[in-house]
Amino acid sequence: MTTKKTHKITLIPGDGIGPEVSGAVVKIVEAAGTATGVKFEWHMHNAGADAFEKTGEYIPKALYESIEENRVALKGPVTTPVGGGFTSINVTLRQKFELFANFRPVKSLPGLKSKYPDIDLIIVRENMEDLYAGLEHTVVPGVVQALKIITEKGSTRIAQFAFDYARKHARKKVHAIHKANIMKLSDGLFLRCCRSVAEKFPEVEYKEHIVDNACMQLVMNPYQYDILLTENLYGDIISDLCSAFVGGLGLVPGANLGTECAIFEAVHGSAPDIAGKNMANPTALLQSAVLMLHHINEGATAERVQTALEQVYREGKVLTKDVGGTSGTREFAEAVVAAME
Ligand code: ATP
């Protein structure tokens, strides 16, 4: 087969389970590319504590430049210190490249037994505002204030993204998730923006659920939802909740999308409890890579990966521990590559 194109992609392996899952994913994507005649040039840069040790910067200048140039990155998880330390790398990158939309499809894989079969949900999460603006200060000792930033621009932009997606992909319903009964101004503004965008999409049903009720409703009957449109923090929490419907955090992919660049990363974090043990499930990052392949218009390569992945799950012989198997990260990756042959 003749080679069509070489794609330059920034690769951030991350830390914790990051290097293991990103190594597995690169191997699988490379194999799919070989079969479909697509080449990849991986520009590897790290971020976070590891990068700081080597370069003195948490996000090295070379990483910023690489994303600016390539406009597409595949990113493993980078640990965020809890209760102090440096600002989240994930949040910083989203801010820097104005990746305003966090797109997280939660879809059942074939063969995996679950209390909730055939789940097909999309979470569209605002990615730059809300309490993630990181604006906190001590008012007086013992009193801390965190500012929740919600803007008309940010809320309208994410609502527009959700409804555009619904229209383009013939999805039927959008639920805006909020707490506007308590946060009347901030969540109230978010809802007003969602409503005014919804008016332009009469073919898409629009509903509103209060976030705490939405959590209960999701567990009782997730099938009533289609697209969940959320602010930043609610979206983060609801993503982890929804991941449980399809087998957990090892499975759910994500895309951080802006107008110029895109960074593809799993919903999960760096999972230090299983790091370095060949235990992590690379499926979430692999499905993020599938989203990335569609984004760069390599649909055939994306399909090749997804079909092989689904075959491995359907057969159920080589699966990682989190989804009931006994195999390791590397063995699982080898099985996906073998399923492509
Ligand atoms: P963050 O806040 O940075 O997103 P988190 O607090 O949600 O991180 P994770 O690091 O995602 O925490 O891990 C939560 C749990 O899920 C851990 O028990 C971890 O082992 C498990 N887990 C996360 N990712 C995977 C994976 N790819 N494969 C298997 N288990 C995973």
Coordinates of C-alpha atoms and ligand atoms in Angstrom, one line a residue:
M1 CA 0.0 0.0 0.0
T2 CA 1.3 3.5 -0.8
T3 CA 1.8 5.8 2.1
K4 CA -0.8 8.6 2.1
K5 CA 0.3 11.1 4.7
T6 CA 2.5 11.6 7.8
H7 CA 0.7 13.1 10.8
K8 CA 2.8 15.0 13.3
I9 CA 1.3 14.4 16.8
T10 CA 2.5 15.8 20.1
L11 CA 2.7 12.9 22.6
I12 CA 2.6 13.6 26.3
P13 CA 3.1 10.2 28.0
G14 CA 2.2 11.6 31.5
D15 CA 3.1 9.9 34.7
G16 CA 1.7 7.2 36.9
I17 CA 0.1 4.7 34.5
G18 CA 0.6 7.3 31.7
P19 CA 3.8 5.8 30.1
E20 CA 2.3 2.3 30.2
V21 CA -1.1 3.2 28.6
S22 CA 0.4 5.7 26.1
G23 CA 3.1 3.1 25.1
A24 CA 0.3 0.5 24.4
V25 CA -1.8 3.0 22.5
V26 CA 1.1 4.2 20.2
K27 CA 1.9 0.6 19.4
I28 CA -1.7 -0.1 18.4
V29 CA -2.2 3.1 16.4
E30 CA 1.1 2.4 14.6
A31 CA -0.1 -1.0 13.7
A32 CA -3.4 0.3 12.4
G33 CA -1.5 3.0 10.4
T34 CA 0.8 0.4 8.8
A35 CA -2.3 -1.5 7.7
T36 CA -4.1 1.6 6.3
G37 CA -1.1 3.4 4.9
V38 CA -1.0 6.2 7.4
K39 CA 2.2 7.3 9.1
F40 CA 2.7 9.1 12.4
E41 CA 5.5 11.2 13.7
W42 CA 5.2 11.3 17.5
H43 CA 6.8 14.4 19.1
M44 CA 7.3 13.3 22.7
H45 CA 7.3 15.9 25.5
N46 CA 6.5 15.5 29.1
A47 CA 4.9 17.8 31.7
G48 CA 4.4 17.9 35.4
A49 CA 6.8 16.8 38.1
D50 CA 8.9 14.7 35.8
A51 CA 9.4 17.6 33.4
F52 CA 10.2 19.9 36.2
E53 CA 13.0 17.7 37.4
K54 CA 14.6 17.6 33.9
T55 CA 13.9 21.1 32.6
G56 CA 13.0 23.3 35.6
E57 CA 9.5 23.9 34.0
Y58 CA 6.3 22.1 34.7
I59 CA 5.2 22.7 31.1
P60 CA 8.4 23.0 29.1
K61 CA 8.4 25.7 26.4
A62 CA 9.2 23.0 23.8
L63 CA 5.9 21.3 24.7
Y64 CA 3.9 24.5 24.1
E65 CA 5.7 25.0 20.8
S66 CA 5.1 21.4 19.7
I67 CA 1.3 21.7 20.3
E68 CA 1.2 25.1 18.6
E69 CA 2.9 23.6 15.6
N70 CA 1.1 20.2 15.4
R71 CA -2.3 21.4 16.7
V72 CA -3.0 17.9 17.9
A73 CA -1.8 16.1 21.0
L74 CA -2.4 12.7 22.6
K75 CA -1.9 13.0 26.3
G76 CA -1.5 10.5 29.1
P77 CA -2.5 11.5 32.7
V78 CA -0.3 13.9 34.6
T79 CA -0.6 13.8 38.4
T80 CA -2.0 16.9 40.0
P81 CA -0.8 17.5 43.6
V82 CA -3.7 17.6 46.1
G83 CA -4.1 20.6 48.5
G84 CA -1.1 22.5 47.3
G85 CA 1.9 22.3 44.9
F86 CA 1.8 23.3 41.2
T87 CA -1.4 24.2 39.3
S88 CA -3.0 21.3 37.4
I89 CA -1.1 20.7 34.1
N90 CA -4.4 19.5 32.5
V91 CA -6.2 22.7 33.4
T92 CA -3.2 24.9 32.4
L93 CA -3.1 23.3 28.9
R94 CA -6.8 23.7 28.4
Q95 CA -6.6 27.4 29.4
K96 CA -3.5 28.1 27.3
F97 CA -4.9 26.6 24.1
E98 CA -8.5 27.7 24.8
L99 CA -9.8 24.1 24.6
F100 CA -13.3 25.2 25.7
A101 CA -15.1 21.9 25.0
N102 CA -14.5 18.7 26.8
F103 CA -16.2 15.9 24.8
R104 CA -16.6 12.6 26.6
P105 CA -18.6 9.8 25.0
V106 CA -19.6 7.0 27.3
K107 CA -20.5 3.9 25.3
S108 CA -20.7 0.2 26.2
L109 CA -18.2 -2.1 24.6
P110 CA -19.5 -5.4 23.3
G111 CA -19.0 -8.5 25.5
L112 CA -18.6 -6.6 28.8
K113 CA -21.2 -7.6 31.3
S114 CA -22.7 -4.6 33.1
K115 CA -25.8 -3.8 35.1
Y116 CA -26.4 -1.2 32.4
P117 CA -26.1 -2.7 28.9
D118 CA -26.1 -0.6 25.7
I119 CA -25.2 2.7 27.2
D120 CA -24.6 5.5 24.7
L121 CA -24.2 8.9 26.5
I122 CA -22.3 12.0 25.6
I123 CA -21.0 14.4 28.2
V124 CA -20.3 17.9 26.9
R125 CA -18.4 19.7 29.6
E126 CA -17.4 23.4 29.7
N127 CA -13.6 23.2 30.1
M128 CA -12.2 26.6 31.1
E129 CA -14.5 28.3 33.6
D130 CA -16.3 27.6 36.8
L131 CA -14.3 26.7 40.0
Y132 CA -11.6 25.5 37.7
A133 CA -10.5 29.1 37.0
G134 CA -8.4 28.4 40.1
L135 CA -9.1 31.8 41.7
E136 CA -8.8 31.2 45.4
H137 CA -7.6 33.4 48.2
T138 CA -7.6 33.6 52.0
V139 CA -9.9 36.4 53.1
V140 CA -8.8 36.2 56.7
P141 CA -7.1 33.2 58.4
G142 CA -9.6 30.4 58.5
V143 CA -11.8 31.8 55.7
V144 CA -11.0 31.0 52.1
Q145 CA -12.9 32.2 49.0
A146 CA -13.0 30.3 45.7
L147 CA -14.5 32.2 42.8
K148 CA -16.8 30.4 40.4
I149 CA -16.6 32.1 37.1
I150 CA -19.4 31.6 34.6
T151 CA -19.6 33.8 31.5
E152 CA -22.2 34.4 28.9
K153 CA -19.5 33.8 26.2
G154 CA -18.3 30.5 27.7
S155 CA -21.8 29.1 28.4
T156 CA -23.1 30.0 25.0
R157 CA -20.1 28.6 23.3
I158 CA -20.4 25.2 25.0
A159 CA -24.2 25.0 24.5
Q160 CA -23.6 25.8 20.8
F161 CA -21.1 23.0 20.7
A162 CA -23.5 20.5 22.3
F163 CA -26.4 21.4 20.0
D164 CA -24.2 21.5 16.9
Y165 CA -23.0 18.0 17.8
A166 CA -26.6 16.8 18.4
R167 CA -27.7 18.1 15.0
K168 CA -24.7 16.7 13.1
H169 CA -25.0 13.3 14.7
A170 CA -28.8 13.1 14.9
R171 CA -28.8 12.9 18.7
K172 CA -32.2 13.5 20.1
K173 CA -31.9 15.2 23.5
V174 CA -29.8 17.6 25.4
H175 CA -30.1 17.9 29.2
A176 CA -28.5 21.0 30.8
I177 CA -27.2 20.1 34.3
H178 CA -27.2 22.9 36.9
K179 CA -27.8 24.0 40.4
A180 CA -29.5 27.3 39.6
N181 CA -31.9 26.9 42.6
I182 CA -28.9 27.7 44.8
M183 CA -26.4 29.5 42.5
K184 CA -29.1 31.7 41.0
L185 CA -26.7 34.1 39.2
S186 CA -23.9 31.9 37.9
D187 CA -25.9 28.7 37.1
G188 CA -28.8 30.9 36.2
L189 CA -26.7 32.6 33.5
F190 CA -25.5 29.2 32.3
L191 CA -29.1 28.0 31.9
R192 CA -30.3 31.2 30.2
C193 CA -27.5 30.7 27.6
C194 CA -28.4 27.0 27.1
R195 CA -32.1 28.0 26.6
S196 CA -31.4 30.6 24.0
V197 CA -29.1 28.3 22.0
A198 CA -31.7 25.5 22.4
E199 CA -34.3 27.7 20.7
K200 CA -32.3 27.5 17.4
F201 CA -32.5 23.7 17.4
P202 CA -36.2 22.8 17.5
E203 CA -35.5 19.3 16.4
V204 CA -33.4 18.6 19.5
E205 CA -35.4 18.1 22.7
Y206 CA -34.1 20.4 25.5
K207 CA -34.4 19.6 29.2
E208 CA -32.9 20.8 32.5
H209 CA -32.0 18.7 35.6
I210 CA -30.6 19.9 38.9
V211 CA -27.2 18.2 39.3
D212 CA -28.0 16.2 42.5
N213 CA -31.2 14.9 41.0
A214 CA -29.4 14.1 37.8
C215 CA -27.0 11.9 39.7
M216 CA -29.9 9.9 41.2
Q217 CA -31.7 9.8 37.9
L218 CA -28.6 8.6 36.1
V219 CA -28.2 5.7 38.5
M220 CA -31.9 4.9 38.3
N221 CA -32.3 5.1 34.6
P222 CA -29.4 6.4 32.5
Y223 CA -31.3 5.6 29.3
Q224 CA -33.5 8.7 29.7
Y225 CA -30.4 10.8 28.8
D226 CA -28.6 11.4 25.5
I227 CA -26.3 14.4 25.7
L228 CA -25.5 15.9 29.2
L229 CA -24.4 19.6 28.9
T230 CA -22.6 20.7 32.0
E231 CA -20.4 23.3 33.6
N232 CA -16.8 22.3 34.4
L233 CA -17.1 20.8 37.9
Y234 CA -20.4 19.0 37.5
G235 CA -19.1 17.5 34.2
D236 CA -16.0 16.1 36.0
I237 CA -18.1 14.4 38.6
I238 CA -20.7 13.1 36.3
S239 CA -18.0 11.7 33.9
D240 CA -16.7 9.5 36.7
L241 CA -20.2 8.5 37.6
C242 CA -21.1 7.6 34.0
S243 CA -17.9 5.7 33.5
A244 CA -19.2 3.1 36.0
F245 CA -22.1 2.3 33.7
V246 CA -19.7 0.9 31.0
G247 CA -17.0 -0.7 33.2
G248 CA -15.1 2.1 34.9
L249 CA -12.5 4.7 34.3
G250 CA -10.3 2.4 32.3
L251 CA -12.6 2.7 29.4
V252 CA -13.9 6.3 28.9
P253 CA -12.1 8.6 26.4
G254 CA -12.1 12.3 26.0
A255 CA -11.3 15.2 23.7
N256 CA -10.4 18.7 24.7
L257 CA -11.4 20.8 21.7
G258 CA -10.7 24.4 20.8
T259 CA -10.8 26.4 17.6
E260 CA -7.1 26.0 16.9
C261 CA -5.9 22.9 18.7
A262 CA -7.1 19.6 20.3
I263 CA -5.8 17.5 23.0
F264 CA -7.1 13.9 23.4
E265 CA -6.9 12.3 26.8
A266 CA -8.7 9.7 28.9
V267 CA -11.1 10.7 31.6
H268 CA -9.0 8.9 34.2
G269 CA -6.1 10.3 36.2
S270 CA -2.6 8.9 36.8
A271 CA -3.9 6.0 39.0
P272 CA -0.8 5.8 41.2
D273 CA -2.2 2.7 43.0
I274 CA -1.6 0.5 39.9
A275 CA 1.3 2.4 38.2
G276 CA 4.2 0.4 37.0
K277 CA 2.5 -2.9 37.5
N278 CA 1.4 -3.7 33.9
M279 CA -2.2 -3.5 35.2
A280 CA -3.7 -0.4 33.7
N281 CA -6.3 -0.7 31.0
P282 CA -5.2 1.4 28.0
T283 CA -8.7 1.3 26.4
A284 CA -9.7 4.8 27.6
L285 CA -6.6 6.4 26.0
L286 CA -7.0 4.1 23.0
Q287 CA -10.5 5.3 22.4
S288 CA -9.2 8.9 22.9
A289 CA -6.8 8.1 20.1
V290 CA -9.7 6.9 18.0
L291 CA -11.4 10.3 18.5
M292 CA -8.1 11.9 17.5
L293 CA -7.9 9.8 14.3
H294 CA -11.4 10.9 13.3
H295 CA -10.4 14.5 14.1
I296 CA -7.5 14.3 11.7
N297 CA -9.7 12.8 9.1
E298 CA -8.2 9.3 9.3
G299 CA -11.5 7.5 9.7
A300 CA -10.3 4.2 8.2
T301 CA -7.5 4.0 10.7
A302 CA -9.9 4.9 13.5
E303 CA -12.3 2.2 12.4
R304 CA -9.5 -0.3 12.2
V305 CA -8.5 0.3 15.8
Q306 CA -12.1 0.4 17.1
T307 CA -13.1 -2.8 15.3
A308 CA -10.0 -4.7 16.7
L309 CA -10.7 -3.3 20.2
E310 CA -14.3 -4.4 20.1
Q311 CA -13.2 -7.9 18.8
V312 CA -10.9 -8.3 21.8
Y313 CA -13.7 -7.3 24.2
R314 CA -16.3 -9.5 22.4
E315 CA -13.9 -12.5 22.7
G316 CA -13.3 -11.6 26.4
K317 CA -10.1 -13.7 26.6
V318 CA -7.4 -11.1 27.0
L319 CA -8.8 -8.3 29.3
T320 CA -7.2 -6.3 32.1
K321 CA -8.2 -6.8 35.7
D322 CA -10.4 -3.7 36.1
V323 CA -12.9 -5.3 33.6
G324 CA -12.7 -8.8 35.1
G325 CA -9.7 -10.2 33.1
T326 CA -6.3 -11.5 34.2
S327 CA -4.1 -10.0 31.5
G328 CA -1.7 -7.1 31.7
T329 CA -1.5 -3.8 29.8
R330 CA 1.1 -5.2 27.3
E331 CA -0.8 -8.5 26.7
F332 CA -4.0 -6.6 26.0
A333 CA -2.2 -4.3 23.5
E334 CA -0.7 -7.3 21.8
A335 CA -4.2 -8.9 21.5
V336 CA -5.6 -5.7 19.9
V337 CA -2.7 -5.6 17.4
A338 CA -3.2 -9.3 16.7
A339 CA -7.0 -8.7 16.1
M340 CA -6.0 -6.3 13.3
E341 CA -4.0 -8.9 11.4
Ligands
ATP1 P1 -7.9 12.7 38.6 O1 -8.7 13.5 39.7 O2 -6.5 13.1 38.4 O3 -8.8 12.5 37.4 P2 -8.8 10.4 40.1 O4 -8.8 10.9 41.5 O5 -10.1 10.4 39.4 O6 -7.8 11.2 39.2 P3 -7.7 8.1 39.0 O7 -6.2 8.2 38.9 O8 -8.4 8.3 37.7 O9 -8.2 9.0 40.1 O10 -8.0 6.7 39.6 C1 -9.2 6.3 40.2 C2 -9.4 4.8 40.3 O11 -9.6 4.2 39.0 C3 -8.1 4.1 40.9 O12 -8.4 3.1 41.7 C4 -7.4 3.6 39.6 O13 -6.6 2.5 39.8 C5 -8.6 3.3 38.7 N1 -8.2 3.5 37.3 C6 -8.0 4.7 36.7 N2 -7.6 4.6 35.4 C7 -7.5 3.3 35.2 C8 -7.1 2.5 34.1 N3 -6.7 3.0 32.9 N4 -7.1 1.1 34.2 C9 -7.5 0.5 35.4 N5 -7.9 1.2 36.5 C10 -7.9 2.6 36.4

